[in-house]
Coordinates of C-alpha atoms in Angstrom, one line a residue:
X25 CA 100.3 -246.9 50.1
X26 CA 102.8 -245.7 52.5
X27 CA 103.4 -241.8 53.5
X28 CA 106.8 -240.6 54.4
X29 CA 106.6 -238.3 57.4
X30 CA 108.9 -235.1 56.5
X31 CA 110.0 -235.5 60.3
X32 CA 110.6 -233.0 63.4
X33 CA 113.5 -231.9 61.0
X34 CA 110.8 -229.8 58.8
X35 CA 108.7 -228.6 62.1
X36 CA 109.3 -224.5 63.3
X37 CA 110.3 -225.0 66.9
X38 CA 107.6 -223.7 69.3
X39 CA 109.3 -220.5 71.1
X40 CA 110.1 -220.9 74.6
X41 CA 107.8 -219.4 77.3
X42 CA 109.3 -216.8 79.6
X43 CA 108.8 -217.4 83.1
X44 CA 106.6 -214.7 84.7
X45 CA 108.4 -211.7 87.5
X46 CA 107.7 -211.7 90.6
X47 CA 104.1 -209.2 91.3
X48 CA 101.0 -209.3 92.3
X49 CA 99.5 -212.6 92.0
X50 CA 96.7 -211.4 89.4
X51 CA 99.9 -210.7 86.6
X52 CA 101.0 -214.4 87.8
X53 CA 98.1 -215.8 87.0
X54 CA 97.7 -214.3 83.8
X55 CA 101.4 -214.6 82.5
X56 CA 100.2 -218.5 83.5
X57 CA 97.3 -218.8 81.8
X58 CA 98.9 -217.4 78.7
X59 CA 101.7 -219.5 78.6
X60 CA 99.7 -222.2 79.0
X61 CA 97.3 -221.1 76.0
X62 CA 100.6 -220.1 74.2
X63 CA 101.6 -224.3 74.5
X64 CA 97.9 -225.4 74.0
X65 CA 97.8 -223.6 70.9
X66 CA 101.2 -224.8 69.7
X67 CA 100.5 -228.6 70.5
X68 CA 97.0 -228.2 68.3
X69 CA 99.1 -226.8 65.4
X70 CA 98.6 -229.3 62.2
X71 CA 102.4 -231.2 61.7
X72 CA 103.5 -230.1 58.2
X73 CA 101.7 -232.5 55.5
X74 CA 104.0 -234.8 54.2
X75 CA 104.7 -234.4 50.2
X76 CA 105.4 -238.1 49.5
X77 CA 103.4 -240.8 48.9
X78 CA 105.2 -244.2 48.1
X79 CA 103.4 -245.9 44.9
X80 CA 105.7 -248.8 45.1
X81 CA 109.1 -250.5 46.3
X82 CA 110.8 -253.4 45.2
X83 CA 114.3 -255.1 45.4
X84 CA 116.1 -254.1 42.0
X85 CA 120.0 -254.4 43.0
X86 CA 121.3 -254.2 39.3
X87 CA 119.4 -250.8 38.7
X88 CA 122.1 -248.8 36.5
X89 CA 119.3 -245.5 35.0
X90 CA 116.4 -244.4 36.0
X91 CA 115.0 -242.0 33.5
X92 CA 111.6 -240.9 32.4
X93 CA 109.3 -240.7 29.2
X94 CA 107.0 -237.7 28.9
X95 CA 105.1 -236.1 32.5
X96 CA 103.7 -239.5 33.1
X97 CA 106.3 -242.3 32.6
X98 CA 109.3 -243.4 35.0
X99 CA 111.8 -245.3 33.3
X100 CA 113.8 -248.2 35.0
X101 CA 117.4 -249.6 33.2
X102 CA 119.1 -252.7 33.8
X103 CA 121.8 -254.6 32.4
X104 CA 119.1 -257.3 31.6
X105 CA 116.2 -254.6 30.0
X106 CA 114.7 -251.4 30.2
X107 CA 111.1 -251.5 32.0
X108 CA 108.3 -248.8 32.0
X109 CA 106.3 -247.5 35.3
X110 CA 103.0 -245.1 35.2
X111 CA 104.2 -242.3 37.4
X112 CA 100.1 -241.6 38.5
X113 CA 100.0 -245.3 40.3
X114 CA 103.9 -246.9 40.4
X115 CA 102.4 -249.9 38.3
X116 CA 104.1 -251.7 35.2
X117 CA 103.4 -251.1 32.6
X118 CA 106.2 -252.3 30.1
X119 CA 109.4 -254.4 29.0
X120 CA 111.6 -255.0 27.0
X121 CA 115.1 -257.0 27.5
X122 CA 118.1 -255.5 26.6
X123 CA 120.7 -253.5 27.7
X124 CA 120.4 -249.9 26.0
X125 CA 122.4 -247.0 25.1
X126 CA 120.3 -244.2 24.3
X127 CA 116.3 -243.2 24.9
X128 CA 114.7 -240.6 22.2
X129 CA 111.3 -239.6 23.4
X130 CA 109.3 -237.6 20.7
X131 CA 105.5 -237.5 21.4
X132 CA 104.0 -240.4 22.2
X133 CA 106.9 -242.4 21.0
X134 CA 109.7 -243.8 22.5
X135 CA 112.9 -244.9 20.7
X136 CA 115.3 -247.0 22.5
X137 CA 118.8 -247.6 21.1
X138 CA 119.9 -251.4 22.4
X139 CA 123.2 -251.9 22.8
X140 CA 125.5 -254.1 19.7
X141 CA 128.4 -256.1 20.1
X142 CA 131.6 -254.0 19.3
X143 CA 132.4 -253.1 16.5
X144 CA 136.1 -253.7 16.0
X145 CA 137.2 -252.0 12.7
X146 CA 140.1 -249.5 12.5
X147 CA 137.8 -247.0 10.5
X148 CA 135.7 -244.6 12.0
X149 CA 132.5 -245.0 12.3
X150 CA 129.0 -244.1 13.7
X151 CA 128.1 -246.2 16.9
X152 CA 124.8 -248.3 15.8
X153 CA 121.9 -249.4 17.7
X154 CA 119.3 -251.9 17.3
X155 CA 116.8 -249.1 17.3
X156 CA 113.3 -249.7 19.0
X157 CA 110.3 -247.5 18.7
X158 CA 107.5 -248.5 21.3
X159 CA 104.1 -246.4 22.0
X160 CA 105.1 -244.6 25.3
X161 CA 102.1 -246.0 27.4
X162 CA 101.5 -249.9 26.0
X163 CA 104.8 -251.1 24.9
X164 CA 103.6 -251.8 21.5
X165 CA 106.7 -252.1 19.1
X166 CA 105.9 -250.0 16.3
X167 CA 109.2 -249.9 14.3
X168 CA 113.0 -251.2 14.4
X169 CA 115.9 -250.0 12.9
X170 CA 119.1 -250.7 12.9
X171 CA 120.8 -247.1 13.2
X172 CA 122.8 -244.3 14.5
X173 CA 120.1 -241.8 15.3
X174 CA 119.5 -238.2 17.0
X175 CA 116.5 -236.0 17.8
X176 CA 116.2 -232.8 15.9
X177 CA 112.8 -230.6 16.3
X178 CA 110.4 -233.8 16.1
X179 CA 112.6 -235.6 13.3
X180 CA 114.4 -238.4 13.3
X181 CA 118.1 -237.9 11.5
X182 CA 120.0 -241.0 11.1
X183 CA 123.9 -240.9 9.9
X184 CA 125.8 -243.4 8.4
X185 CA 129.2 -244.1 6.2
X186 CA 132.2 -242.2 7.5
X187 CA 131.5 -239.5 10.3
X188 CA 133.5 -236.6 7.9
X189 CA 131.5 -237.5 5.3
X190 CA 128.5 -238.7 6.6
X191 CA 125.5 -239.8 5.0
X192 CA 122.2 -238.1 6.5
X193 CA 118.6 -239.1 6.3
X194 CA 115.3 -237.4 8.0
X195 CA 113.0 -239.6 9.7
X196 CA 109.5 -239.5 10.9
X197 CA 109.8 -240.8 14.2
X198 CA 106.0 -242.6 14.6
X199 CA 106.7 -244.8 11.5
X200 CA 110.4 -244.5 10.3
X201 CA 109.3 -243.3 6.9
X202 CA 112.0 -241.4 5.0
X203 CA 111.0 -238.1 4.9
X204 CA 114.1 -237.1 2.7
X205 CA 118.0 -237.4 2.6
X206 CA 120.8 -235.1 2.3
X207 CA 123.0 -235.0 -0.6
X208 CA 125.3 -237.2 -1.1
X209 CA 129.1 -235.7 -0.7
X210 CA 127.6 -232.6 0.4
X211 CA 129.1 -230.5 3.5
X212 CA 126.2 -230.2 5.7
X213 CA 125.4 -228.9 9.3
X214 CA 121.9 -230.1 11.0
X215 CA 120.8 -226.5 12.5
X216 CA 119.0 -227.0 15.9
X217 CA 118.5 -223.9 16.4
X218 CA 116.3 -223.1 13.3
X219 CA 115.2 -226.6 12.7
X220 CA 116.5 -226.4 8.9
X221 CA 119.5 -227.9 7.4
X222 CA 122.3 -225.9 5.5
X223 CA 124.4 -227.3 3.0
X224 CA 127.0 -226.3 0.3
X225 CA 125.3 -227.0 -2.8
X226 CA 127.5 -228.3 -5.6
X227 CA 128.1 -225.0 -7.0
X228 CA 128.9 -223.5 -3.7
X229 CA 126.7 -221.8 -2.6
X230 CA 124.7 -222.3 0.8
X231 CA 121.2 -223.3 1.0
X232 CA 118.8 -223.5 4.0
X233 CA 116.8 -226.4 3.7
X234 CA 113.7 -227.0 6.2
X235 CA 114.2 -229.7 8.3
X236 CA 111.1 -231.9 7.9
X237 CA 110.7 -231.8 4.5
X238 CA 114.2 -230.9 3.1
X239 CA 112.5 -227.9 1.0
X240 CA 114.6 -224.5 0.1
X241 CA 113.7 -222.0 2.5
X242 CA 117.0 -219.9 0.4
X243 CA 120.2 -220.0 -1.0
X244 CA 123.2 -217.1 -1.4
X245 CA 126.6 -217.5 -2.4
X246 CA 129.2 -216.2 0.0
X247 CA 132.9 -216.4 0.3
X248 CA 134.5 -219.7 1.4
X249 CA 137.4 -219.9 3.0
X250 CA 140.8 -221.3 1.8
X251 CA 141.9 -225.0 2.6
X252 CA 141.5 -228.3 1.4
X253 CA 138.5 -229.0 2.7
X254 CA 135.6 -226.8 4.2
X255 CA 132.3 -227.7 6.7
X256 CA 129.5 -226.1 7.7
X257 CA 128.5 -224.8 11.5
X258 CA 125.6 -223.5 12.5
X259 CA 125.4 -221.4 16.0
X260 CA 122.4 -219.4 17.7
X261 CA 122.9 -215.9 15.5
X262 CA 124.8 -217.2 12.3
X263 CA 126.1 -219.8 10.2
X264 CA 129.4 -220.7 9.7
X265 CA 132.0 -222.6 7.3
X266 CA 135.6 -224.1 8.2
X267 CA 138.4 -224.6 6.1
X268 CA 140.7 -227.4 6.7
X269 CA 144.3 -227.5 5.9
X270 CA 147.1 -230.1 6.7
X271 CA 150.1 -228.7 9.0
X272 CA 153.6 -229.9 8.3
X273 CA 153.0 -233.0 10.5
X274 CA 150.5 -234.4 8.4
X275 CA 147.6 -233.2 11.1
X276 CA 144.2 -231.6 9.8
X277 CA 143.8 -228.1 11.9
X278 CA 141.2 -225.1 11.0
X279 CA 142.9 -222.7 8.8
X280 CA 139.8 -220.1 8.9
X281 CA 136.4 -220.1 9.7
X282 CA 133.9 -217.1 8.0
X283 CA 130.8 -216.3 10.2
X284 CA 127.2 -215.3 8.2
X285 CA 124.7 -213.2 9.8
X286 CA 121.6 -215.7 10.3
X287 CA 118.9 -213.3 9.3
X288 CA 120.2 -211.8 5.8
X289 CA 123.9 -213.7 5.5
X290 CA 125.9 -211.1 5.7
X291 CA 129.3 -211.2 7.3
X292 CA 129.3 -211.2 10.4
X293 CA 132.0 -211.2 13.2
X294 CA 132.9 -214.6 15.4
X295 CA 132.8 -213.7 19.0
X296 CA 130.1 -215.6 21.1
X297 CA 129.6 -218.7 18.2
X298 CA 128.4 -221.9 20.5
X299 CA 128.2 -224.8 19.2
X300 CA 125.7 -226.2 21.5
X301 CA 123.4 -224.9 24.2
X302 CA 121.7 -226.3 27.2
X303 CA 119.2 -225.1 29.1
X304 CA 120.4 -224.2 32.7
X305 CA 117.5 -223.3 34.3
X306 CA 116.1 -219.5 35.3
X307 CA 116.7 -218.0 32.2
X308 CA 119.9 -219.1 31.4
X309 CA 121.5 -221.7 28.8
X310 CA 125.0 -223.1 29.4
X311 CA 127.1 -222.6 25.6
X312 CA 130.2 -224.3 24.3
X313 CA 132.2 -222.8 21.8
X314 CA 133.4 -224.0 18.2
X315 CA 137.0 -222.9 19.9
X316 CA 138.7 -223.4 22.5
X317 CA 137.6 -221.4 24.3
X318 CA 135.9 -221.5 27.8
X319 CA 131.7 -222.3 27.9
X320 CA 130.2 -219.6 29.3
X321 CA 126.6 -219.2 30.8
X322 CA 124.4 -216.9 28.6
X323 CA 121.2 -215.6 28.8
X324 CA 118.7 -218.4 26.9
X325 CA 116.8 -215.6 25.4
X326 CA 119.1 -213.2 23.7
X327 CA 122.3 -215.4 23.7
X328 CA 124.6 -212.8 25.9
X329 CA 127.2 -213.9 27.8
X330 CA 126.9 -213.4 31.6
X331 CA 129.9 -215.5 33.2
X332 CA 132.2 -217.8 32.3
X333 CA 131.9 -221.6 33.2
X334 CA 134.8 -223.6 35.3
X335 CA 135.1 -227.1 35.3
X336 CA 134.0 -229.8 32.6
X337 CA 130.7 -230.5 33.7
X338 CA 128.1 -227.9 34.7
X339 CA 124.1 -227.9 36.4
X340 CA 122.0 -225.2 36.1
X341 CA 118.3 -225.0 38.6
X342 CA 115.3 -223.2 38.8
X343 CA 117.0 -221.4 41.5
X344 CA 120.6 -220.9 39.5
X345 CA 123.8 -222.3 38.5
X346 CA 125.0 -225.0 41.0
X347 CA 128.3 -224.7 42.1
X348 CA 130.4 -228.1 43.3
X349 CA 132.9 -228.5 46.1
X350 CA 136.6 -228.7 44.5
X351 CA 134.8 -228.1 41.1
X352 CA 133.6 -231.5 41.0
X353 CA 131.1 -233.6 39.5
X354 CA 127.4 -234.2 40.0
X355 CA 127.3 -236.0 43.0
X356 CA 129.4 -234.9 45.1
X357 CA 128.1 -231.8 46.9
X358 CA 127.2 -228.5 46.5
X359 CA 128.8 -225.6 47.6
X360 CA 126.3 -222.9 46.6
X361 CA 124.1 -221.6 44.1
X362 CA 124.2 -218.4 41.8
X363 CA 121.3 -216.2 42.4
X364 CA 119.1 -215.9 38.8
X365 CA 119.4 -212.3 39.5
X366 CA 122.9 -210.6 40.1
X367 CA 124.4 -214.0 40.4
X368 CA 125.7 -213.9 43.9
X369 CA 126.7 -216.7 45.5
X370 CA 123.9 -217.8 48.1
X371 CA 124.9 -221.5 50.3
X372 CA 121.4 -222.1 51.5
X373 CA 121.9 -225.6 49.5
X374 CA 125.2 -226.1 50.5
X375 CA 126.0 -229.9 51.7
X376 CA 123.0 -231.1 49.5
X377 CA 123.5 -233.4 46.4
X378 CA 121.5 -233.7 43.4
X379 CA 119.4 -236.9 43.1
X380 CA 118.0 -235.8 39.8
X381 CA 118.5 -233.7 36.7
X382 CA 116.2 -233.4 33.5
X383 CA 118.9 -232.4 30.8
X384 CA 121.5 -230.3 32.5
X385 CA 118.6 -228.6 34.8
X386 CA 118.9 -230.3 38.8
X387 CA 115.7 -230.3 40.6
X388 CA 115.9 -233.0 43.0
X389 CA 118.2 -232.8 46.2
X390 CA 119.1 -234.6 48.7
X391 CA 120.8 -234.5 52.2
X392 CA 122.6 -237.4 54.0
X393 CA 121.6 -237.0 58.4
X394 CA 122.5 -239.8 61.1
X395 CA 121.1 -240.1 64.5
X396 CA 119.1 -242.0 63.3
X397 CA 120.5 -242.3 59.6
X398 CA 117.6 -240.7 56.9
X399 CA 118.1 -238.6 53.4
X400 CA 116.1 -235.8 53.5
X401 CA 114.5 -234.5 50.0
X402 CA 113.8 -231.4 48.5
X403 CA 112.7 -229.5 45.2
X404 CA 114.3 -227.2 44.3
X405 CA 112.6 -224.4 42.7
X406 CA 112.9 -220.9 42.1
X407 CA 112.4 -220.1 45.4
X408 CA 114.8 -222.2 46.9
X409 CA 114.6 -225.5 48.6
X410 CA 111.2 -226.8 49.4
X411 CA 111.0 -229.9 51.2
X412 CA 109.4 -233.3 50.4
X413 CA 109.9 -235.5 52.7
X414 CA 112.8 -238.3 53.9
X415 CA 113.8 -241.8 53.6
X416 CA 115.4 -243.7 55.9
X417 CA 118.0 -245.3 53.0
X418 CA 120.8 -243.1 51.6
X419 CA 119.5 -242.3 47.9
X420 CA 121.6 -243.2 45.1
X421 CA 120.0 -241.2 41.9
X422 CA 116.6 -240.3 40.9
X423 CA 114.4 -239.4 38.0
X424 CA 111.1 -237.1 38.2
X425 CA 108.3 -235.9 36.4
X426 CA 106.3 -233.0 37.6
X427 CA 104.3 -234.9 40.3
X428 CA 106.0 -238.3 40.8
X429 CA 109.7 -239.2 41.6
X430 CA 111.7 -242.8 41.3
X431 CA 115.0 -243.5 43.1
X432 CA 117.3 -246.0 43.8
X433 CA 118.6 -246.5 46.9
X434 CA 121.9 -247.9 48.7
X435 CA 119.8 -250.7 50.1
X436 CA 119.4 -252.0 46.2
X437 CA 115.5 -251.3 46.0
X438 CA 113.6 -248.7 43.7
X439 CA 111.1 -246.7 45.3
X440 CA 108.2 -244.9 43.6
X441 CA 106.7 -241.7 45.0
X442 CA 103.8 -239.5 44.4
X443 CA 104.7 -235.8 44.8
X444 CA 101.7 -233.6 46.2
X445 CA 101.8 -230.1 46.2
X446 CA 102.8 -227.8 48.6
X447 CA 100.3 -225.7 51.0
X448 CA 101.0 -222.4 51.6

């Protein structure tokens, strides 16, 4: 195993000894011999102990993802298959060919979607995958499928037939056994947030099913709106339904959308209805509306708004919202970071990129120096940038678990490394 020395970059600079004023010889001598203990004490000071430890490193020059599969598995994607890596040791421990779309990790299995040939009719439809489930640490195949599938609270939910009228199905994700199906014809919304489905039964009224085993948690009728079509939505607070109407062009628009209270139904008011939430790190989720609207960042545990988002895509951190030069994307770098508290702009990451993200959440940077050339690492945690260590390639992306990283680098290898923790 190789260690990566963090380099005199990381080191304090020892401070500079002041020359002693002219006097009597005895205050000479002793300004000496102190400077002199000053620099012998400096020079036995331990370097700081380097944070990375390389399990492994090998030529992989069509590297496309590196992802990762629980706290202890480092995944490695290629156009030719998808291979798996212990994070404790760097060692292989899995393969399988293929080039795939999507990963679903639940427990100690993991689903891989492999890629299909294209499917080239005019109607819409669901993107299939030849659908894989493997145990996470041996490889073995334990199911396939072929599907359109999503993650929802430990379930499986495939959909199939035409995406406005889809046809849903709850999975359980160690064996594929159908737990139960949806309705047939029947508006429906899965609910994230409450781990349930709700539906418009065929009398109208809305019923909360529970999501594993499709039984009634409870039904009401309320009022739906007008059109000639309506949907369900579900956001954090309440549960809504859409009506659809043709305009004079022959285009489906919303005509109205009625918002229920999620905890007794009532009706309720639409400001603040996301659609989706991320987690963005210290606290904070970033939320997309139903409307047009922009995103905004809210707090994760009661839902209020706290700023609004710009751009298209957004990173959160331990540390706060990252902000990008010119608004860009991932990548390129960052221009500062929101404090978790007040939300001030603070630039003590400013000029580093992110290497790696789990979900929307960044907590791997790096920082491109020459003379001589080296990327410099860091974590970046709630209280700022702590550093790991550097490599003397530029780093392309990375993936991490809690104490191992793996990256790709511009010289077309993939390095493992352990992480250790940090002394005080």
């Amino acid at each position: 195993m190789t260690v990566i020395d963090l380099g005199a970059d990381w080191a304090v600079e020892p401070a500079q000894p002041t020359l002693p004023r002219r006097g009597s010889t005895v205050r000479a001598a002793a300004a000496v011999c102190g400077v002199l203990l000053a620099c012998t004490m400096t020079a036995a000071a331990p370097a700081p102990e380097p944070r990375l430890t390389e399990l492994a490193r090998w030529a992989e020059p069509q590297a496309l993802l590196l992802a990762t599969a629980g706290a202890d598995t480092l995944l490695v994607h290629t156009p030719a298959g998808v291979t798996a890596y212990d994070a404790a040791d760097g060692r292989r421990r899995w393969s399988l060919p293929g080039s795939t779309d999507w990963v679903h990790d639940v427990g100690d299995v993991l689903v891989l979607g492999f890629s299909r040939l294209e499917n080239t009719s005019a109607q819409p439809q669901f993107a299939y995958a030849d659908a894989v489930a493997v145990d996470r640490s041996t490889g073995r195949v334990r199911w396939r499928a072929e599907a359109y599938l999503e993650q929802v609270a430990g379930m499986l939910v495939s959909f199939s037939g035409n995406p406005e009228r889809p046809v849903a199905q709850v999975h359980d994700p160690a064996t594929f056994a159908l737990r139960w199906r949806v309705a047939a014809a029947r508006s429906f919304v899965v609910d994230r947030w409450g781990s349930a489905v709700w539906e418009l039964a065929a009398d109208g009224g809305l019923v909360e099913r529970e999501l594993a085993t499709g039984a009634v948690r409870r039904s009401a009728r309320v009022r739906l709106p007008g059109g000639t079509r309506v949907a369900v939505l579900a956001s954090r607070d309440a549960i809504g339904i859409v009506g659809y109407r043709f305009d004079a062009g022959g285009i489906e628009e919303h005509a109205e959308v009625l918002w229920y209270d999620r905890a007794d139904l009532a009706a309720t008011g639409a400001e603040n209805r996301w659609a989706w939430e991320a987690d963005c790190g210290a606290g904070t989720s970033c939320a997309y509306p139903y409307d047009n609207g922009p995103p905004y960042l809210v707090d994760s545990a009661t839902g209020a708004p706290i700023r609004p988002l710009e751009g298209s895509s957004h990173v959160g951190s331990p540390a706060g919202l990252l902000l990008f030069d010119d608004g860009g994307e991932p990548g390129t770098e960052i221009r500062a970071r929101l404090e978790p508290a007040g939300h001030r702009a603070r630039t003590d990451v400013a000029g580093w990129r992110v290497l790696s993200m789990t979900g929307q959440v960044a907590r791997i940077l790096g920082h491109e120096d020459g003379d001589p050339f080296a990327t410099h690492v860091a974590e970046l945690t709630a209280d700022g940038l702590r550093p790991l260590g550097r490599e003397p390639h530029g780093l392309v992306q990375c993936a991490s678990v809690p104490r191992a990283m793996a990256c790709t680098t511009k010289a077309g290898e993939v390095v493992i490394w352990r992480i250790g923790e940090e002394r005080p």
